[in-house]
mmCIF file of C-alpha atoms in Angstrom:
data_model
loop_
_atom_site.group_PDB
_atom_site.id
_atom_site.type_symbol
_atom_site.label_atom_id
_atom_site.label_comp_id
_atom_site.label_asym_id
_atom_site.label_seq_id
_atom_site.Cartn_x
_atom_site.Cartn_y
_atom_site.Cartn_z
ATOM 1 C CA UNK A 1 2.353 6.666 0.695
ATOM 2 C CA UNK A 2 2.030 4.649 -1.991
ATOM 3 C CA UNK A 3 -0.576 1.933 -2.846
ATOM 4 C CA UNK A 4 0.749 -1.635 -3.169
ATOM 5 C CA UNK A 5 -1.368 -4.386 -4.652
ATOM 6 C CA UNK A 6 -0.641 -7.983 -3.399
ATOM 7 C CA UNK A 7 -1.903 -10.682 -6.236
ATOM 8 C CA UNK A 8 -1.517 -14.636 -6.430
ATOM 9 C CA UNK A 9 -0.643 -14.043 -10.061
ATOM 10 C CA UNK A 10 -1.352 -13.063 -13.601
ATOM 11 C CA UNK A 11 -4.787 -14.673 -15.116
ATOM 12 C CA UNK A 12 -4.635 -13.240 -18.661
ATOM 13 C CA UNK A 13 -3.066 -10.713 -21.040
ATOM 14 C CA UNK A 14 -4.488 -10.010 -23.819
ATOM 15 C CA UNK A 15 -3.048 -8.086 -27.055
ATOM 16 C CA UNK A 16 -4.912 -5.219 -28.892
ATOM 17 C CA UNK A 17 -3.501 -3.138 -31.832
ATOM 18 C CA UNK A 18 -0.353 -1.388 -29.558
ATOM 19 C CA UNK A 19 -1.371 -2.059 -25.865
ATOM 20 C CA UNK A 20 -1.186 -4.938 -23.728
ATOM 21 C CA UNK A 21 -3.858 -5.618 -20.566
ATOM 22 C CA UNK A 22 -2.414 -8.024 -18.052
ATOM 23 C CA UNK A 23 -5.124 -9.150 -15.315
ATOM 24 C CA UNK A 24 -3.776 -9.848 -11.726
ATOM 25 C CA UNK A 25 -5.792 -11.896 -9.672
ATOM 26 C CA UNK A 26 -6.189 -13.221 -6.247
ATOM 27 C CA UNK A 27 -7.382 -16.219 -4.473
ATOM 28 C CA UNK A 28 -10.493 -16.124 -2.611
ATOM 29 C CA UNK A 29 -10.439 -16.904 1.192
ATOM 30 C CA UNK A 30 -14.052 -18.009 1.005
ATOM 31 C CA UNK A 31 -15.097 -19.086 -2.541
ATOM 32 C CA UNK A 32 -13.843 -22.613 -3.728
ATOM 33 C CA UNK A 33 -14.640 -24.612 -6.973
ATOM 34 C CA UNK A 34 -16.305 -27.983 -7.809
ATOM 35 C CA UNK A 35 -12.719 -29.171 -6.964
ATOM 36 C CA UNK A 36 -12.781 -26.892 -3.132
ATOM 37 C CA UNK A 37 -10.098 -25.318 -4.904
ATOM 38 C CA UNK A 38 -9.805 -21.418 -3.952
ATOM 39 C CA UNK A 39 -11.613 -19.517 -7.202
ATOM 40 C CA UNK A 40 -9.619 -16.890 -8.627
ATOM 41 C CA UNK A 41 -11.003 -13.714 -8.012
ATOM 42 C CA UNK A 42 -9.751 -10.520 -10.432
ATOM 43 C CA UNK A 43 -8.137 -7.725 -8.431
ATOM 44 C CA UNK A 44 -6.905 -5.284 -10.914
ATOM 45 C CA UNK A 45 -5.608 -4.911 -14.539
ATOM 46 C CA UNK A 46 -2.276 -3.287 -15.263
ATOM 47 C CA UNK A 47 -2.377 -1.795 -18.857
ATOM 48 C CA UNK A 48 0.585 -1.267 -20.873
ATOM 49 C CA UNK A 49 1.696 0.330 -23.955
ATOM 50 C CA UNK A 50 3.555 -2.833 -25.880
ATOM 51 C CA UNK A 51 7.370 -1.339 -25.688
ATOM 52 C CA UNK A 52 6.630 -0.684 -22.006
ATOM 53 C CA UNK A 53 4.972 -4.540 -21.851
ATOM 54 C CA UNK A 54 8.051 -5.812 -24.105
ATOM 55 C CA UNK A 55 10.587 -4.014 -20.985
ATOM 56 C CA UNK A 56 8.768 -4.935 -18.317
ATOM 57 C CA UNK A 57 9.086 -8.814 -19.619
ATOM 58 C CA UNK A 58 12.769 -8.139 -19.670
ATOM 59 C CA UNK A 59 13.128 -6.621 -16.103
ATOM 60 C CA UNK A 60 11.121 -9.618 -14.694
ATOM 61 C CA UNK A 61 13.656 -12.155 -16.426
ATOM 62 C CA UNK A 62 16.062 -10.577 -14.865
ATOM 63 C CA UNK A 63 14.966 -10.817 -11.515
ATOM 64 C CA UNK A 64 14.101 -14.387 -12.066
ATOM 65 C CA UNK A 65 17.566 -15.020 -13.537
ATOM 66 C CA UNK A 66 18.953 -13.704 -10.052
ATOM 67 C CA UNK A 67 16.692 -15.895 -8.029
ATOM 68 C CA UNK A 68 17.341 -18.671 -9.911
ATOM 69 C CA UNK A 69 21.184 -17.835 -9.858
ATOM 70 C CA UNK A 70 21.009 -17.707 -6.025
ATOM 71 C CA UNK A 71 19.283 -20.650 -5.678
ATOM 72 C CA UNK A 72 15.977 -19.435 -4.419
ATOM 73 C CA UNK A 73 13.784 -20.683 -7.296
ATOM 74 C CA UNK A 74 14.415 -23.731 -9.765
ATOM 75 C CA UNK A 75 13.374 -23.547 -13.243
ATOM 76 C CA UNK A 76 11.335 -26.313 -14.485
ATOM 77 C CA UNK A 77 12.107 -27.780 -17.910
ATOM 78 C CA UNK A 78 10.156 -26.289 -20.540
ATOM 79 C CA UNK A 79 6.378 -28.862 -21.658
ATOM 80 C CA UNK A 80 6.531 -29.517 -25.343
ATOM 81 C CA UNK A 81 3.593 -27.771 -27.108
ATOM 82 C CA UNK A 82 1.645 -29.218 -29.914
ATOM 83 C CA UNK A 83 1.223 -26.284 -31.788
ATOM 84 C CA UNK A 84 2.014 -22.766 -31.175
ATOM 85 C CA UNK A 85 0.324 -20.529 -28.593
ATOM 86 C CA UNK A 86 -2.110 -17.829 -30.474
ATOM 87 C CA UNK A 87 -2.664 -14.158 -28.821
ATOM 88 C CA UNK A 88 -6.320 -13.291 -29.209
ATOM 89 C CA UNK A 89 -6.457 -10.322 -32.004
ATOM 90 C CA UNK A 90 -9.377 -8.807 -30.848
ATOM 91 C CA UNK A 91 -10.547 -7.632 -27.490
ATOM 92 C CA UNK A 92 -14.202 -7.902 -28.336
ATOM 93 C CA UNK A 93 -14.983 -12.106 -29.283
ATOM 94 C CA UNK A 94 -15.405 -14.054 -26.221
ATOM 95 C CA UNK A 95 -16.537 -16.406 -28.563
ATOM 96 C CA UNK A 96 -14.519 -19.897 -27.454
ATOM 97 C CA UNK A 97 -15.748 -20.907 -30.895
ATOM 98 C CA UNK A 98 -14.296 -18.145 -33.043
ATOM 99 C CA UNK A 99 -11.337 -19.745 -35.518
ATOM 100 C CA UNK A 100 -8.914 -16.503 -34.235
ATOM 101 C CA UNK A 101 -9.859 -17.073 -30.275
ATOM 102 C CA UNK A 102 -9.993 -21.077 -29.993
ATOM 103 C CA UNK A 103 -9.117 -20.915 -26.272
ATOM 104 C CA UNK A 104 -12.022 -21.580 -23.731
ATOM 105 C CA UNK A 105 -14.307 -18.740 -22.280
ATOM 106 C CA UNK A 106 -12.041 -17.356 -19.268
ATOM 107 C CA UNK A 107 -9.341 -18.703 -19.727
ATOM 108 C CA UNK A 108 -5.965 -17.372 -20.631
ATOM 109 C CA UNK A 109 -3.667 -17.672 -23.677
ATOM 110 C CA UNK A 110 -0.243 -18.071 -21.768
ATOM 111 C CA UNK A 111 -1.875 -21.936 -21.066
ATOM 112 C CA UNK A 112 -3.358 -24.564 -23.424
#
């Protein structure tokens, strides 16, 4: 048998040198937030080398071009960014104030 993993979605990936980490994460049944939001809770990380990362991207746009082509899922129209989204070049600065990592401690680059 094999192990399946169920997760709520992807909370980070981050980029280093040739391999790409991509954190799953889950939403706890029994911790909330200052907003009694369920907190995320980090399940597992699925680590990639970046041609692997680059065709998994591809399969999953596939499947989400089906879905959407069967009518299953509808595609929001894409926000307007400000300025481009930066992947963090090291794995090792959590620093929210570093000029190469200004997102906020813990939070991921895929959002501003």
């Amino acid at each position: 048998m094999h192990d399946e993993i169920y997760t709520d979605g992807i909370d980070e990936i981050m980029v280093g040198g040739s391999i790409v980490r991509v954190d799953l994460f889950s939403l706890s049944p029994t911790e909330r937030d200052a907003n009694n939001t369920p907190r995320k809770v980090f399940r597992q990380r699925i680590i990639f080398p970046i041609e692997a990362f680059a065709n998994s991207v591809e399969v999953m746009q596939n499947a989400l071009q089906g879905l959407v082509d069967a009518g299953v899922v509808k595609r929001n129209a894409p926000r307007a960014q400000s300025e481009p989204l930066r992947a963090s070049t090291t794995l090792d600065s959590n620093d929210s104030n570093h000029p190469q990592n200004p997102r906020k401690l813990n939070g991921s680059t895929n959002f501003p």
